[in-house]
mmCIF file of C-alpha atoms and ligand atoms in Angstrom:
data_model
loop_
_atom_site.group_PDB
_atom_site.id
_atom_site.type_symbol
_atom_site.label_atom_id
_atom_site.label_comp_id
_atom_site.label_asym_id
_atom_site.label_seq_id
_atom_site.Cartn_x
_atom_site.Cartn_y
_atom_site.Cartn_z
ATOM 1 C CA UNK A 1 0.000 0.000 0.000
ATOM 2 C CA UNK A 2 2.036 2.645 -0.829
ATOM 3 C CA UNK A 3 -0.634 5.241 -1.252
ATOM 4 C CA UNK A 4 -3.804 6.178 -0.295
ATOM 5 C CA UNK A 5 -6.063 8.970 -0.060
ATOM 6 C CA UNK A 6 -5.530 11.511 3.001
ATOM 7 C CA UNK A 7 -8.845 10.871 3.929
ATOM 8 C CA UNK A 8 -8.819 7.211 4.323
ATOM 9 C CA UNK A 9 -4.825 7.383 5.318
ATOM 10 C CA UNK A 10 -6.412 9.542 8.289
ATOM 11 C CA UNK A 11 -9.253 7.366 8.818
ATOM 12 C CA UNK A 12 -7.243 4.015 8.994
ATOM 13 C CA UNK A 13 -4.676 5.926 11.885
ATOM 14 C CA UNK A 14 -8.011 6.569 13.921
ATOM 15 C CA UNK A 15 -9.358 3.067 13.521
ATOM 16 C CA UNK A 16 -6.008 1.303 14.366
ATOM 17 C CA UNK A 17 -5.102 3.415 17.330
ATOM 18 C CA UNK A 18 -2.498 1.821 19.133
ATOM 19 C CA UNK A 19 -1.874 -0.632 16.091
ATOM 20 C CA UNK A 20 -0.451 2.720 14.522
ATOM 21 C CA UNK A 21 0.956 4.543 17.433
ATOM 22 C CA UNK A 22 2.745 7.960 17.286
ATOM 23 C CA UNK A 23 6.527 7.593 18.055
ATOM 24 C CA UNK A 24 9.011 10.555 18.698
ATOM 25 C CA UNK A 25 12.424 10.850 17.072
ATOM 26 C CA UNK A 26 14.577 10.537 20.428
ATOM 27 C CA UNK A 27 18.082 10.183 18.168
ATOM 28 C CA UNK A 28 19.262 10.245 14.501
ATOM 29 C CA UNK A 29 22.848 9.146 13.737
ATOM 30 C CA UNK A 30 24.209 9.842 9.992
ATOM 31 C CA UNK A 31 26.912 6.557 9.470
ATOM 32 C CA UNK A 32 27.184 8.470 6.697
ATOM 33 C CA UNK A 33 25.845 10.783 4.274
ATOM 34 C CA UNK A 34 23.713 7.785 2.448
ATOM 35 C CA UNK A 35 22.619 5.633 5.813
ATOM 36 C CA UNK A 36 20.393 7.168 8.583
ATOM 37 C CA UNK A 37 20.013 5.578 11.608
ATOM 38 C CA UNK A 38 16.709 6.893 13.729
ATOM 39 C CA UNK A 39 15.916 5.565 17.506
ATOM 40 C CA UNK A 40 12.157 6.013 18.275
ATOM 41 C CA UNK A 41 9.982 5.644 21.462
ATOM 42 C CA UNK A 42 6.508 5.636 22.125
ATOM 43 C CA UNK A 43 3.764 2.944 23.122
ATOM 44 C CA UNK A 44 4.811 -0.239 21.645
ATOM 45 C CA UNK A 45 2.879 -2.327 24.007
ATOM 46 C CA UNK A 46 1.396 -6.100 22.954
ATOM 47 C CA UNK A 47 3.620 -5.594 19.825
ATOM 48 C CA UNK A 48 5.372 -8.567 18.405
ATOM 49 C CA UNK A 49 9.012 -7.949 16.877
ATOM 50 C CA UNK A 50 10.552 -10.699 15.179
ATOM 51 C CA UNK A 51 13.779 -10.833 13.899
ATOM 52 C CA UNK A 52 13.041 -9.288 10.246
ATOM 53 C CA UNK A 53 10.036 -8.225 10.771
ATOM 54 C CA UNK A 54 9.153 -4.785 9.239
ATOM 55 C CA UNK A 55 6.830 -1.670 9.964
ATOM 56 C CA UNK A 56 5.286 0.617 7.255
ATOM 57 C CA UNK A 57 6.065 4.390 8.359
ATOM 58 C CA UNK A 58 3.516 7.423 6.696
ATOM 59 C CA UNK A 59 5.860 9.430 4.904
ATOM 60 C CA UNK A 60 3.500 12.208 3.647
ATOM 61 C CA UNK A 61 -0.301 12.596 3.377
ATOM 62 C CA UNK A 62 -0.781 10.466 1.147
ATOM 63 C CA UNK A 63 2.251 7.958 1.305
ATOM 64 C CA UNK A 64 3.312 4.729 3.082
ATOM 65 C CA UNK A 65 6.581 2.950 2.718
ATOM 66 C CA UNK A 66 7.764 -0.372 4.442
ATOM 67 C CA UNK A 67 10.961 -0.279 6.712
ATOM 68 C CA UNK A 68 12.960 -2.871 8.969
ATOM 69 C CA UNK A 69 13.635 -2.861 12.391
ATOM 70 C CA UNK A 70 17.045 -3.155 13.620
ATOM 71 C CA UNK A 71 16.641 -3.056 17.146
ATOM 72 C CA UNK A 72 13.676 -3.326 19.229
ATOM 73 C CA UNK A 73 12.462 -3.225 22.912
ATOM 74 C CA UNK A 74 8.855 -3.425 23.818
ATOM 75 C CA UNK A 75 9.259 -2.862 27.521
ATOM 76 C CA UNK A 76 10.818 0.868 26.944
ATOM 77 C CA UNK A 77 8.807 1.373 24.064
ATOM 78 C CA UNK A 78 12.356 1.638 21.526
ATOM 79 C CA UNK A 79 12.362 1.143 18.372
ATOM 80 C CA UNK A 80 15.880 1.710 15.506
ATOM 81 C CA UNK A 81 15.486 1.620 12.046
ATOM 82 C CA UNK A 82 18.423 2.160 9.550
ATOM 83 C CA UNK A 83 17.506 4.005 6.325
ATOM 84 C CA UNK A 84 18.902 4.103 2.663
ATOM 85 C CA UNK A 85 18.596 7.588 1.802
ATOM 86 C CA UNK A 86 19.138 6.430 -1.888
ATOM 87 C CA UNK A 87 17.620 10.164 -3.362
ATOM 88 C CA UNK A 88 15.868 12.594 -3.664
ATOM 89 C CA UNK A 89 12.024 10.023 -2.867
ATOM 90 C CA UNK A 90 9.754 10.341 -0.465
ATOM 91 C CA UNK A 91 10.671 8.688 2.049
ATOM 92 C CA UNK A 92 14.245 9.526 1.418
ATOM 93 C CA UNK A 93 13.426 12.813 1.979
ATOM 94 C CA UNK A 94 10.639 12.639 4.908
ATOM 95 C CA UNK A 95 13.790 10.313 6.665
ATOM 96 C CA UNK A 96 16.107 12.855 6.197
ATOM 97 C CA UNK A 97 14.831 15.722 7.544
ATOM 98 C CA UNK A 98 13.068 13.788 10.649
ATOM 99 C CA UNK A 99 15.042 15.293 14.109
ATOM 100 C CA UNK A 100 15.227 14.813 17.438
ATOM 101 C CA UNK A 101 11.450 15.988 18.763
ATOM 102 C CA UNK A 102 9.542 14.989 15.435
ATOM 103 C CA UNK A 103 6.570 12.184 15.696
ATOM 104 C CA UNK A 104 5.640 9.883 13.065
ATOM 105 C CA UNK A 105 3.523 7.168 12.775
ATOM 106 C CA UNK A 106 4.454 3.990 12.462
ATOM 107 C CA UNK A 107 2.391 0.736 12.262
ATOM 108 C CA UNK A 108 2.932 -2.529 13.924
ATOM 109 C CA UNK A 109 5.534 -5.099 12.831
ATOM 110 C CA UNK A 110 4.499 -8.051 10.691
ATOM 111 C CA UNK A 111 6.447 -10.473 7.735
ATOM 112 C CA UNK A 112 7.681 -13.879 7.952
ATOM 113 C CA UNK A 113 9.599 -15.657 10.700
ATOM 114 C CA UNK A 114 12.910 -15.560 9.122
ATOM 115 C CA UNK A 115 15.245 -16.850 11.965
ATOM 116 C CA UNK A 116 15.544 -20.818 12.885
ATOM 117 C CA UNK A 117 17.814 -21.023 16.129
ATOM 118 C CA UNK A 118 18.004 -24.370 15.104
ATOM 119 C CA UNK A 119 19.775 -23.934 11.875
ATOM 120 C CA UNK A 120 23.440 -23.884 12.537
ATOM 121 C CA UNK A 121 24.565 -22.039 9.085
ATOM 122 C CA UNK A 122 22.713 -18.525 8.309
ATOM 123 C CA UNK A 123 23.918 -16.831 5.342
ATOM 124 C CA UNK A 124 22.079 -12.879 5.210
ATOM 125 C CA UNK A 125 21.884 -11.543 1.380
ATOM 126 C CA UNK A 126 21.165 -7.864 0.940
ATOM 127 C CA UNK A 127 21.986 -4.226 -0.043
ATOM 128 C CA UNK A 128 22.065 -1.461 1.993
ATOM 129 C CA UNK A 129 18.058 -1.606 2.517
ATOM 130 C CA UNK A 130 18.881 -4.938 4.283
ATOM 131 C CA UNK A 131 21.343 -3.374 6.999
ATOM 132 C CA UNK A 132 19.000 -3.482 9.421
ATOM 133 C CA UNK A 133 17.783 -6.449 8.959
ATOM 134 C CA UNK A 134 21.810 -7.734 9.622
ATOM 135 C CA UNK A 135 22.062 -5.630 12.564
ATOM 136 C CA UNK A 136 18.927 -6.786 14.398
ATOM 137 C CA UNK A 137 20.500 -10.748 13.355
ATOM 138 C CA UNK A 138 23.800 -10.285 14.520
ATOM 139 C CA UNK A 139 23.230 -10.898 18.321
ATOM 140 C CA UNK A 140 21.127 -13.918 18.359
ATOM 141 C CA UNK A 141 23.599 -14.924 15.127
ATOM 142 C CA UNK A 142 26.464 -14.560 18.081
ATOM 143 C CA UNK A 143 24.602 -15.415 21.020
ATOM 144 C CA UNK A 144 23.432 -18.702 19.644
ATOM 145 C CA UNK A 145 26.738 -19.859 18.474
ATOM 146 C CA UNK A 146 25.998 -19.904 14.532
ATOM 147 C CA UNK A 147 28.373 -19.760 12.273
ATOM 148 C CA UNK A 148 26.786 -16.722 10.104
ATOM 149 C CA UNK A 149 27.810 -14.875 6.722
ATOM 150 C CA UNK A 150 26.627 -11.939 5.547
ATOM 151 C CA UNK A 151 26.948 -10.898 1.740
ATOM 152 C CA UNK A 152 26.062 -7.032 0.616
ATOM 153 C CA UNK A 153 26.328 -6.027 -2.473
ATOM 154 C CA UNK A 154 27.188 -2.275 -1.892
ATOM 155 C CA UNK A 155 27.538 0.981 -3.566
ATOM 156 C CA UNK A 156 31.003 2.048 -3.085
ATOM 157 C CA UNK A 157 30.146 5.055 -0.899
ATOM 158 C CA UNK A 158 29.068 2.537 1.474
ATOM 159 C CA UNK A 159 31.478 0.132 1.542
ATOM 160 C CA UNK A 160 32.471 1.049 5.099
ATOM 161 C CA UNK A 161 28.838 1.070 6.172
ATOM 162 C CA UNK A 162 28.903 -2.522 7.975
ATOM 163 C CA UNK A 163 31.952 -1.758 9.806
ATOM 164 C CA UNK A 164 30.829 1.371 11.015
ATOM 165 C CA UNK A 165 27.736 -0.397 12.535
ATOM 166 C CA UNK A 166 29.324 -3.028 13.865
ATOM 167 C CA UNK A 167 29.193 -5.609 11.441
ATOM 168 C CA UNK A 168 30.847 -9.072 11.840
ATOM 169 C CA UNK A 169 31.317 -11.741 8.984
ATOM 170 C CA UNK A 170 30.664 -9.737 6.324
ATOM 171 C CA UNK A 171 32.056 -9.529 2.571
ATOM 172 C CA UNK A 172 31.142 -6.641 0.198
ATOM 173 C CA UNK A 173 30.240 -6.684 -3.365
ATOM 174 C CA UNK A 174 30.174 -3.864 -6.121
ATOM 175 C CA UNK A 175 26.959 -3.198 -7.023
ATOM 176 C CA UNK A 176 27.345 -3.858 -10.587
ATOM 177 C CA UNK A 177 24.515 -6.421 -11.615
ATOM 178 C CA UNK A 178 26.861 -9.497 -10.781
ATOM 179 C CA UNK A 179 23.822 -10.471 -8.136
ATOM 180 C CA UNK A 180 21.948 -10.765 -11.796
ATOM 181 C CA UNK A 181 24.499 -12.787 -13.151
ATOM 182 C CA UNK A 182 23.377 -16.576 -12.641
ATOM 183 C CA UNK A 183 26.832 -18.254 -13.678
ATOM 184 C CA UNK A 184 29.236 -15.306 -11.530
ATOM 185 C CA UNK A 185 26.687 -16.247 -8.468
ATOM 186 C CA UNK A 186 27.309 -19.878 -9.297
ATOM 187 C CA UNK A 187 31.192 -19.720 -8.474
ATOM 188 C CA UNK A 188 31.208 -17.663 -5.145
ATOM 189 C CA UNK A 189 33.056 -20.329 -2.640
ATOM 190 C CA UNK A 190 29.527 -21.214 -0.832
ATOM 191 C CA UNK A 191 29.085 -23.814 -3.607
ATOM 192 C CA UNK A 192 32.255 -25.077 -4.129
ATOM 193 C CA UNK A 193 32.691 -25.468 -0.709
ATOM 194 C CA UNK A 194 29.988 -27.411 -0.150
ATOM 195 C CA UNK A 195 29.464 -27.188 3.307
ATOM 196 C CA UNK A 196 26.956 -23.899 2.877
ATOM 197 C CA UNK A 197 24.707 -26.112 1.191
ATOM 198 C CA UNK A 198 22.601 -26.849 4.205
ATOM 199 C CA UNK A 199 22.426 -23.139 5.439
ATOM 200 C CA UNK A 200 19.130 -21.523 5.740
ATOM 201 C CA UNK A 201 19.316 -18.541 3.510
ATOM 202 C CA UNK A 202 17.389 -14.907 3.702
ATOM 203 C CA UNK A 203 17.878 -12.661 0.779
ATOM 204 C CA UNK A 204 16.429 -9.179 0.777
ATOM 205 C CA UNK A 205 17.282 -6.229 -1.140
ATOM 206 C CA UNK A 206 16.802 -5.664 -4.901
ATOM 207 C CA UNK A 207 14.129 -7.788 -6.216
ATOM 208 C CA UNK A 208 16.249 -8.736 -9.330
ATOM 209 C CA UNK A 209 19.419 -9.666 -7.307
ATOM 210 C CA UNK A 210 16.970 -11.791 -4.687
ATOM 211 C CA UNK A 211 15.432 -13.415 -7.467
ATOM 212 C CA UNK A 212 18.609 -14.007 -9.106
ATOM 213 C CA UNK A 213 20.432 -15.214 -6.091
ATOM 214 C CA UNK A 214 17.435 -17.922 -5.307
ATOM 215 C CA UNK A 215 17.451 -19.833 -8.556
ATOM 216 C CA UNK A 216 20.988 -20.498 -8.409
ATOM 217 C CA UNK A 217 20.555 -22.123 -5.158
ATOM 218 C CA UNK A 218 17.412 -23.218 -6.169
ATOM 219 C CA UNK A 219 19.579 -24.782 -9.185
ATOM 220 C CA UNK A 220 22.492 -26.465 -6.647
ATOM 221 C CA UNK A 221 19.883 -28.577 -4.573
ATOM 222 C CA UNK A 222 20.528 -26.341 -1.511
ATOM 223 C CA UNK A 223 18.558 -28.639 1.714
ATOM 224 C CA UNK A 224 18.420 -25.067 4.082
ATOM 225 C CA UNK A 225 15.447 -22.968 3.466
ATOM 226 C CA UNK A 226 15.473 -19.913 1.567
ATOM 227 C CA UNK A 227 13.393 -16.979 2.905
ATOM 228 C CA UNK A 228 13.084 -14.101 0.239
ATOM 229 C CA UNK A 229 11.819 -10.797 0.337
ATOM 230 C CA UNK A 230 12.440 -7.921 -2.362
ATOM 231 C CA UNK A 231 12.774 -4.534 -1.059
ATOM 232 C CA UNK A 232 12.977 -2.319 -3.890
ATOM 233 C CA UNK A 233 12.586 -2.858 -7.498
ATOM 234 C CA UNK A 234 13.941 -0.222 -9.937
ATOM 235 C CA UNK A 235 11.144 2.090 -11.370
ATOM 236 C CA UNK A 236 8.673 1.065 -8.955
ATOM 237 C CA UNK A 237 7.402 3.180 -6.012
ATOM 238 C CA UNK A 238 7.902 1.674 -2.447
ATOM 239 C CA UNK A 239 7.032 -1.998 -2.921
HETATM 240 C C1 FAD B 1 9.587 -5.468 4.030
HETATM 241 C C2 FAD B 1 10.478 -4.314 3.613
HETATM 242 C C3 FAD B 1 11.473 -3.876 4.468
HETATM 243 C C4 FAD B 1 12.310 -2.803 4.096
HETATM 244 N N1 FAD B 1 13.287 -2.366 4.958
HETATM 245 C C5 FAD B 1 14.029 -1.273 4.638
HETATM 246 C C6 FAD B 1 14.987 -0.729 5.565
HETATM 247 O O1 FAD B 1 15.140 -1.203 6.696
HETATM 248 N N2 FAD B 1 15.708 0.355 5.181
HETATM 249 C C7 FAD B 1 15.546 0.943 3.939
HETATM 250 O O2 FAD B 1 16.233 1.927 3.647
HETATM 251 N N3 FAD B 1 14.658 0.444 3.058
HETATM 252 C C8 FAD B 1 13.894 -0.629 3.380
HETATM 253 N N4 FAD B 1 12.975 -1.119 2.489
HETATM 254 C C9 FAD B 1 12.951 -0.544 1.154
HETATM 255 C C10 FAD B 1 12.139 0.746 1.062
HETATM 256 O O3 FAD B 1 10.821 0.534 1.519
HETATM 257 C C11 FAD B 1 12.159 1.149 -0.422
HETATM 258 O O4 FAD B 1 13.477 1.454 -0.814
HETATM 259 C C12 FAD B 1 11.226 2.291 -0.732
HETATM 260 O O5 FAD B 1 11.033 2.327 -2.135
HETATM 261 C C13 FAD B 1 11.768 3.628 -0.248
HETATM 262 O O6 FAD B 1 10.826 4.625 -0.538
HETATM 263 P P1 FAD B 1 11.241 6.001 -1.213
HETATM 264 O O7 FAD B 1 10.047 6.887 -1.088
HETATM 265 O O8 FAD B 1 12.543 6.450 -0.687
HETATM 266 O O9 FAD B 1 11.451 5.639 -2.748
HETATM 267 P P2 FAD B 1 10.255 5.359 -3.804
HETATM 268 O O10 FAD B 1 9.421 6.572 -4.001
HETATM 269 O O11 FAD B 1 9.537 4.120 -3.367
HETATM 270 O O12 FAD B 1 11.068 5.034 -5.117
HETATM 271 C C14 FAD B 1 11.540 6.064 -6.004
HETATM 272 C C15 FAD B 1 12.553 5.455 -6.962
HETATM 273 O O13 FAD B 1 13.703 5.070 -6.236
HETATM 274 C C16 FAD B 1 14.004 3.693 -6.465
HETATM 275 N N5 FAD B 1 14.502 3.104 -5.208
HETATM 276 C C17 FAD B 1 13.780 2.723 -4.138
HETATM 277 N N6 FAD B 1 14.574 2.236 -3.178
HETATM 278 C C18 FAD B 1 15.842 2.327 -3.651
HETATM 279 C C19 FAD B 1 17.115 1.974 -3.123
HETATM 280 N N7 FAD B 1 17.257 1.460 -1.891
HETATM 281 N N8 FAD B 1 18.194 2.207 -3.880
HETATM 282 C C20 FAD B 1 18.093 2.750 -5.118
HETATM 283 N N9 FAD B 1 16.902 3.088 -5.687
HETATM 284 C C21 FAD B 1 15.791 2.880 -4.958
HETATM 285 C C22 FAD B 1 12.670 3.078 -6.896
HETATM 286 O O14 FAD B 1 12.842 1.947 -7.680
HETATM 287 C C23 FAD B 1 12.015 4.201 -7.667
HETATM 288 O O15 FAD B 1 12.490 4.201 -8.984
HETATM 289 C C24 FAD B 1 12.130 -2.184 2.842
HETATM 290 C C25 FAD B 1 11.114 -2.630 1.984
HETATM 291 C C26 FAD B 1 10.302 -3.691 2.355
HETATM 292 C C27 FAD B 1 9.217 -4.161 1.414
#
């Protein structure tokens, strides 16, 4: 739903109530001029975060976009989201000029149970819309002993971004369409290894690089699951 009338936008916020509640801005960090990371607070009680799960923030009258959370805690009402601010969009540009004191509304968090504690190997696939999706894996990733990889494909401004957030296990990529390149996926060492074959696998970012990514292992008989969701698709308006 990425747009909707004012009226019924309006409308939908007064139905929901606390489905939809009003959070403050209590912090913004720049990790650089491209990635925005916001802290929030306000009434998240009987709201269930799992680890992926995503909220849809109301970036203008008339204008809804879906975003991650990277850290949550229900108790103190917190909330961190980390944002591409990829140009001059709406919700690029309602992200970056949120500060401290501002309220938005955000809705509750839904999407698919991503993360198996049972499933030794995770490998996380993703761009920079998936960072917070890594970040809010990482500690469970470490906590529960997995043995975790994390592939980004990257624009080259950015490159730095996952060690500046505290990143672990991570390799970069160029973003330069190899992620749409069936045969260059094919030889990166998780399949000649082997031993990645039984990973569970999440891929999120570009739509053409996720779908990309999951045929191949689709194509090598991979026995982990493969969890999928496409952020952004060029040309089209918050998916
Ligand atoms: C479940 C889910 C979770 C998401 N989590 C996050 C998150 O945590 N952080 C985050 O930053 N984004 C996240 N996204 C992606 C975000 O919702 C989209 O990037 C959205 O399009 C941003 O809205 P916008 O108004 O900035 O751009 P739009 O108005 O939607 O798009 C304008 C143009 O920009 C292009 N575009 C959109 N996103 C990008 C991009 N990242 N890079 C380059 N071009 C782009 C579009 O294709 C379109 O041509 C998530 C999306 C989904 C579905």
């Amino acid at each position: 739903m990425p747009r909707t009338a004012k009226w019924l936008g309006d409308a939908m916020e007064g139905l929901l109530g606390s489905r939809f509640p009003l959070m403050k801005v209590m912090e913004t960090n720049y990790i650089n001029p491209n990635i925005k990371k916001i802290r929030f607070k306000g009434n998240l009680s009987g709201m269930n975060f799992q680890l992926g799960y995503a909220v849809i923030i109301r970036v203008s009258d008339t204008e809804y976009r879906n975003y991650s959370v990277s850290f949550s805690d229900v108790e103190n009402g917190i909330l961190e989201i980390i944002f591409h601010l990829h140009g001059a969009a709406s919700g690029c540009l309602f992200m970056d000029r949120l500060t401290v004191g501002d309220q938005v509304r955000v809705s509750m968090p839904r999407g698919q149970k991503q993360y198996d504690p049972a499933v030794k190997k995770q490998l996380l696939f993703g761009d920079e819309t998936s960072l917070g999706v890594a970040v809010s894996f990482q500690p469970y990733l470490k906590k529960n002993n997995h043995e975790f990889q994390f592939y980004f494909e990257l624009d080259e401004a950015n490159e730095q971004v996952p060690r500046l957030l505290g990143l672990e296990n991570y390799t970069v990529f160029p973003k330069n369409n190899h992620f749409r390149n069936e045969q260059w996926i094919n030889d990166l060492a998780i399949f000649r290894a082997g031993d990645w074959l039984t990973a569970n696998y999440i891929l999120t970012g570009n739509v053409k690089s996720v779908q990309t990514f999951r045929r191949v292992l689709k194509n090598n008989n991979i026995s982990g699951r493969i969890f999928t969701a496409g952020f952004w698709l060029e040309g089209k308006t918050g998916l």
